[in-house]
Coordinates of C-alpha atoms in Angstrom, one line a residue:
M1 CA -25.9 -5.6 254.8
G2 CA -29.7 -6.1 256.0
S3 CA -29.1 -4.6 259.2
S4 CA -27.0 -1.8 258.5
G5 CA -29.5 -1.0 256.0
L6 CA -32.3 -1.0 258.2
A7 CA -30.5 1.3 260.8
R8 CA -30.6 4.2 258.2
L9 CA -34.0 3.7 257.9
H10 CA -35.4 5.4 261.3
G11 CA -36.7 8.7 260.7
L12 CA -38.6 10.9 258.3
F13 CA -39.0 11.8 254.9
A14 CA -41.8 13.1 252.4
V15 CA -43.3 11.3 249.0
Y16 CA -45.5 12.8 246.7
K17 CA -48.8 11.7 246.5
P18 CA -50.5 11.5 243.1
P19 CA -54.4 11.9 243.2
G20 CA -56.7 9.1 242.7
L21 CA -54.3 7.1 245.2
K22 CA -55.5 6.3 248.9
W23 CA -52.8 6.9 251.7
L24 CA -53.3 3.6 253.0
H25 CA -52.3 2.2 249.8
L26 CA -49.4 4.2 249.2
R27 CA -47.9 3.5 253.0
D28 CA -48.3 -0.4 251.7
T29 CA -46.6 0.5 248.4
V30 CA -43.6 2.0 250.3
E31 CA -43.5 -0.8 252.9
M32 CA -43.4 -3.4 250.2
Q33 CA -40.4 -1.6 248.3
L34 CA -38.4 -1.2 251.6
L35 CA -38.6 -4.7 252.2
K36 CA -38.1 -6.0 249.1
G37 CA -34.6 -3.9 249.3
L38 CA -33.7 -5.0 252.6
N39 CA -34.3 -8.7 251.7
A40 CA -32.3 -8.2 248.3
C41 CA -29.0 -7.1 250.1
K42 CA -26.2 -9.5 250.1
P43 CA -26.8 -11.9 253.4
P44 CA -23.7 -12.0 255.6
A45 CA -21.4 -15.8 255.1
P46 CA -23.0 -18.3 257.0
K47 CA -21.8 -19.7 259.9
Q48 CA -19.5 -22.7 259.9
R49 CA -20.0 -25.7 262.2
V50 CA -17.7 -28.8 262.4
R51 CA -19.0 -32.1 262.0
F52 CA -17.5 -35.6 261.6
L53 CA -18.2 -37.4 258.3
L54 CA -17.3 -40.4 256.9
C55 CA -14.3 -40.0 254.4
P56 CA -12.1 -42.6 252.4
A57 CA -8.8 -42.7 254.8
E58 CA -6.1 -40.8 252.9
G59 CA -2.9 -43.0 251.8
S60 CA -4.9 -46.3 252.3
E61 CA -5.4 -48.3 248.8
E62 CA -8.3 -49.9 250.2
K63 CA -11.6 -48.3 250.4
E64 CA -12.1 -47.8 254.1
L65 CA -14.3 -45.0 255.4
T66 CA -13.1 -43.4 258.3
L67 CA -14.7 -40.2 260.9
T68 CA -13.0 -37.1 259.6
A69 CA -13.5 -33.5 261.1
T70 CA -15.1 -31.4 258.5
S71 CA -16.4 -27.8 258.3
V72 CA -19.6 -27.2 257.1
P73 CA -21.8 -24.2 256.8
T74 CA -25.3 -24.1 258.9
L75 CA -28.2 -23.9 256.7
T76 CA -30.5 -22.7 259.8
D77 CA -29.7 -19.0 258.7
H78 CA -30.2 -19.5 254.8
P79 CA -33.0 -17.7 253.1
L80 CA -34.6 -20.8 251.7
V81 CA -34.7 -22.5 255.0
R82 CA -36.0 -19.4 257.2
G83 CA -37.3 -17.4 254.4
P84 CA -37.0 -13.7 253.9
A85 CA -35.0 -11.6 256.9
F86 CA -37.7 -8.7 256.9
T87 CA -41.4 -9.6 256.7
N88 CA -42.8 -6.4 258.2
L89 CA -41.6 -2.5 258.9
K90 CA -43.3 -0.2 261.4
I91 CA -44.4 2.7 258.9
G92 CA -46.4 5.9 260.4
V93 CA -48.3 8.6 258.1
G94 CA -48.3 12.2 259.1
H95 CA -51.3 14.6 258.0
R96 CA -53.0 12.5 255.6
L97 CA -54.3 13.3 252.3
D98 CA -57.7 12.2 251.0
V99 CA -57.9 10.1 247.7
H100 CA -58.4 13.0 245.4
A101 CA -56.2 15.4 246.9
S102 CA -52.2 15.3 246.0
G103 CA -49.0 16.6 247.1
V104 CA -46.3 16.4 250.2
L105 CA -47.2 13.4 252.7
V106 CA -44.7 12.6 255.2
L107 CA -44.2 9.3 256.3
A108 CA -42.0 7.9 259.0
V109 CA -40.1 4.5 259.3
G110 CA -39.3 2.8 262.8
H111 CA -38.1 5.0 265.7
G112 CA -39.1 8.2 263.5
C113 CA -42.8 7.5 264.3
R114 CA -42.1 9.0 267.3
L115 CA -41.2 12.3 265.8
L116 CA -44.8 12.3 264.2
T117 CA -46.3 12.9 267.3
D118 CA -43.7 15.9 268.1
L119 CA -44.4 17.0 264.4
Y120 CA -48.1 17.1 265.4
D121 CA -47.4 19.0 268.5
T122 CA -45.4 22.1 267.2
H123 CA -49.1 22.8 264.8
L124 CA -46.8 23.6 261.9
T125 CA -48.6 25.1 259.1
K126 CA -49.2 23.7 255.8
V127 CA -49.8 25.3 252.3
Y128 CA -52.1 24.3 249.4
T129 CA -53.2 25.3 246.1
V130 CA -56.5 25.1 245.6
R131 CA -57.9 25.4 242.1
G132 CA -61.8 26.5 241.5
L133 CA -64.1 26.8 238.9
L134 CA -66.9 29.5 238.8
G135 CA -70.6 28.6 237.6
K136 CA -71.5 25.7 239.2
A137 CA -72.0 24.0 242.6
T138 CA -72.0 20.1 243.2
D139 CA -73.3 18.3 246.2
D140 CA -69.7 17.3 247.6
F141 CA -68.1 20.7 246.5
K142 CA -66.1 19.0 243.9
E143 CA -65.9 19.3 239.9
H144 CA -67.5 15.7 239.3
G145 CA -69.9 15.5 242.2
R146 CA -73.5 15.7 241.4
L147 CA -74.7 18.8 239.8
V148 CA -76.7 21.2 242.0
E149 CA -76.8 24.7 240.6
K150 CA -75.6 26.7 237.4
T151 CA -75.0 30.2 237.8
T152 CA -73.2 33.0 235.7
Y153 CA -70.2 34.8 236.7
D154 CA -69.6 37.4 234.2
H155 CA -69.6 40.1 237.4
V156 CA -66.7 38.4 239.2
T157 CA -63.5 40.0 238.8
R158 CA -60.2 39.5 240.3
E159 CA -60.5 42.8 242.4
K160 CA -63.8 41.4 244.2
L161 CA -62.0 38.0 244.4
E162 CA -59.1 39.5 246.5
R163 CA -61.8 41.4 248.6
V164 CA -63.4 38.6 250.0
L165 CA -60.0 36.6 250.3
S166 CA -58.8 39.5 252.8
V167 CA -62.1 39.2 254.6
V168 CA -61.6 35.5 254.9
Q169 CA -57.7 36.3 256.2
G170 CA -58.8 38.5 258.7
S171 CA -61.5 36.6 260.3
H172 CA -59.0 33.7 260.9
Q173 CA -56.2 35.5 262.0
K174 CA -58.5 36.8 264.8
A175 CA -59.3 33.4 265.6
L176 CA -55.7 32.7 265.3
V177 CA -54.5 34.8 268.1
M178 CA -57.5 33.8 270.3
Y179 CA -56.6 29.9 270.0
S180 CA -52.8 30.7 270.6
N181 CA -53.8 31.4 274.5
L182 CA -50.8 34.0 274.6
D183 CA -50.9 36.9 276.9
L184 CA -51.1 39.5 274.1
Q185 CA -49.8 42.3 276.4
S186 CA -46.5 40.5 276.4
Q187 CA -43.3 41.3 274.7
E188 CA -43.1 37.8 273.5
A189 CA -46.4 37.7 271.6
Y190 CA -45.7 41.1 269.9
E191 CA -42.3 39.5 268.4
M192 CA -44.3 36.5 267.6
A193 CA -47.0 38.3 266.0
V194 CA -44.1 40.1 264.0
R195 CA -42.2 37.1 263.0
G196 CA -45.9 35.5 262.1
V197 CA -45.5 32.4 264.1
I198 CA -48.3 32.5 266.1
R199 CA -49.8 29.1 266.6
P200 CA -52.9 27.4 268.3
M201 CA -51.6 25.6 271.3
S202 CA -54.3 22.9 271.2
K203 CA -56.3 21.3 268.8
S204 CA -58.6 23.9 266.7
P205 CA -61.1 24.3 264.0
M206 CA -59.2 25.1 260.5
L207 CA -57.3 28.1 260.7
I208 CA -56.2 29.9 257.7
C209 CA -53.1 32.0 258.3
G210 CA -52.8 33.6 254.6
V211 CA -54.5 32.8 251.3
R212 CA -53.8 34.9 248.1
C213 CA -55.0 34.6 244.6
L214 CA -52.8 33.5 242.5
H215 CA -54.4 33.1 238.8
F216 CA -57.6 34.4 238.0
A217 CA -58.8 33.5 234.3
P218 CA -62.9 33.0 234.4
P219 CA -64.1 30.3 235.0
E220 CA -61.2 29.2 236.6
F221 CA -59.1 30.5 239.2
L222 CA -56.3 29.1 241.7
L223 CA -55.8 29.8 245.5
E224 CA -52.7 29.6 247.5
V225 CA -53.9 28.5 251.1
Q226 CA -51.6 28.7 254.4
C227 CA -53.5 27.0 257.0
M228 CA -53.6 24.7 259.8
H229 CA -56.0 21.6 261.6
E230 CA -57.7 21.8 258.2
T231 CA -59.1 18.6 256.0
Q232 CA -59.3 19.0 252.4
Q233 CA -62.9 18.6 252.2
Q234 CA -62.6 21.7 254.4
L235 CA -60.6 23.4 251.6
R236 CA -63.0 22.5 249.2
K237 CA -65.9 24.0 251.0
L238 CA -63.8 27.1 251.4
V239 CA -63.9 27.4 247.2
H240 CA -67.6 27.1 247.4
E241 CA -68.5 29.5 250.3
I242 CA -66.1 32.1 248.4
G243 CA -68.1 31.6 245.3
L244 CA -71.3 32.5 247.5
E245 CA -69.8 35.4 248.7
L246 CA -69.3 36.5 244.9
K247 CA -72.7 36.3 244.5
T248 CA -72.2 32.8 242.5
T249 CA -71.4 29.5 242.7
A250 CA -68.1 27.6 242.6
V251 CA -66.7 24.2 242.8
C252 CA -62.6 22.8 243.8
S253 CA -61.4 20.9 240.9
Q254 CA -57.9 20.3 242.5
V255 CA -56.4 20.2 246.1
R256 CA -52.6 20.0 246.2
R257 CA -50.5 20.2 249.4
T258 CA -47.1 21.8 248.5
C259 CA -45.8 22.2 251.9
D260 CA -46.2 20.3 255.1
G261 CA -44.6 22.2 257.7
F262 CA -40.7 22.2 256.6
F263 CA -41.2 19.2 253.9
T264 CA -41.7 20.9 250.6
L265 CA -42.4 19.6 247.3
D266 CA -38.5 19.7 246.7
D267 CA -38.2 17.0 249.4
A268 CA -40.9 14.7 248.1
L269 CA -39.8 11.3 246.3
L270 CA -42.0 10.7 243.3
R271 CA -43.1 7.2 242.6
T272 CA -40.0 6.1 240.9
Q273 CA -38.0 7.0 243.8
W274 CA -40.1 4.5 246.3
N275 CA -36.9 2.2 246.8
L276 CA -34.7 1.7 249.5
H277 CA -31.6 3.8 248.8
S278 CA -33.6 6.5 247.9
I279 CA -35.5 6.6 251.3
Q280 CA -32.8 5.9 253.2
D281 CA -30.9 9.3 251.3
A282 CA -34.0 11.4 252.1
I283 CA -34.5 10.4 255.7
Q284 CA -30.2 11.0 256.2
A285 CA -30.9 14.3 254.4
A286 CA -33.8 15.4 256.3
A287 CA -32.4 14.2 259.9
P288 CA -30.8 17.4 260.9
R289 CA -33.6 20.0 259.6
V290 CA -36.2 17.4 261.5
A291 CA -34.1 18.1 264.8
A292 CA -33.7 21.5 264.4
E293 CA -37.3 22.4 263.6
L294 CA -38.4 20.4 266.5
E295 CA -36.1 22.0 268.9
K296 CA -36.8 25.3 267.9
N297 CA -40.9 24.9 267.7
L298 CA -41.1 22.7 270.7
R299 CA -39.1 24.8 273.1
P300 CA -41.1 26.1 275.8
Q301 CA -41.9 29.8 275.4
S302 CA -41.0 32.3 278.2
G303 CA -42.7 35.3 279.0
T304 CA -46.2 34.1 277.7
E305 CA -49.2 33.4 280.1
Q306 CA -51.3 30.7 279.2
L307 CA -54.9 31.8 279.3
P308 CA -58.0 29.4 279.1
G309 CA -58.6 28.3 275.7
P310 CA -61.7 29.3 274.1
A311 CA -64.6 26.6 274.3
G312 CA -68.3 26.4 274.0
P313 CA -70.7 28.2 271.6
G314 CA -70.4 31.3 273.0
V315 CA -67.0 32.4 272.4
S316 CA -66.6 35.3 269.8
G317 CA -64.3 35.4 267.2
C318 CA -64.7 31.4 266.7
P319 CA -64.9 30.7 263.0
N320 CA -68.4 29.1 262.6
S321 CA -68.1 28.5 258.6
T322 CA -64.8 28.0 256.9
L323 CA -65.1 31.9 255.8
G324 CA -64.8 32.6 259.5
G325 CA -67.5 35.2 258.8
H326 CA -69.9 34.4 261.9
P327 CA -68.9 34.1 265.5
G328 CA -69.8 30.6 267.1
G329 CA -67.9 27.7 268.8
P330 CA -65.7 24.8 266.9

């Protein structure tokens, strides 16, 4: 039972990381729950071996002892003798979330760890909801950081915010095309641009594919950011710089990842579901989609000419700041 259970654990799945929990602690908790489930499975029947034991002779009135062939269980495989059958598992973590962020976190078990590298090479986009508060600035761009400045925000409107967001998106889309290393005169590049699947072919600074305002009720506003190669701290800095562009200040009160590639919140297992059977079912359900998406995104592109990637501080169009408003190097 334990070996068959382990065979169904090779693959990728997603969990929901709550805020305040380190990703390393989450991984260790998942590993502990999986080991607990595997070791709780009913062990196979112990092997039998023949031993000659001294037993009373049958049919004899006298208490004579004779050697009799007897089948007895082998105790070398008994859990109380050898200990638990499973003591560790190979668990990999995909695009990580810092301790203050929450949302979709992709994990891999066993041979599925190889797929994490393929997942990284596809440069898939991730989607975040970022909540900001107008009117103050802190040293770490977080709501509960050390207060640096307080400002007024009565002049900020949703129209002004959306105007700034459009500038952000436009500057980053220009950098996205540059880092994609595509021949912009090719038909393939045109079709990819129409489908919105242009991606950088190598490591790049944070690139924002799309950003929009979901809710605006001063001093609070909520953004949806579609990006790649980001860190959660860079997203908090984005909120700070948006505040500066609006002639005020802003801090980030929440960063929540709602989508990591093809894994969404609907795929993410809650803390109460971090057990063997739920994770096995999640891996089996995600396996066909993982294979299809990796095949589609890792397929060599035809009709494109690989151009030298931008490098060095003299390349124009590279977002020097989070807003990407000034040219500069990565």
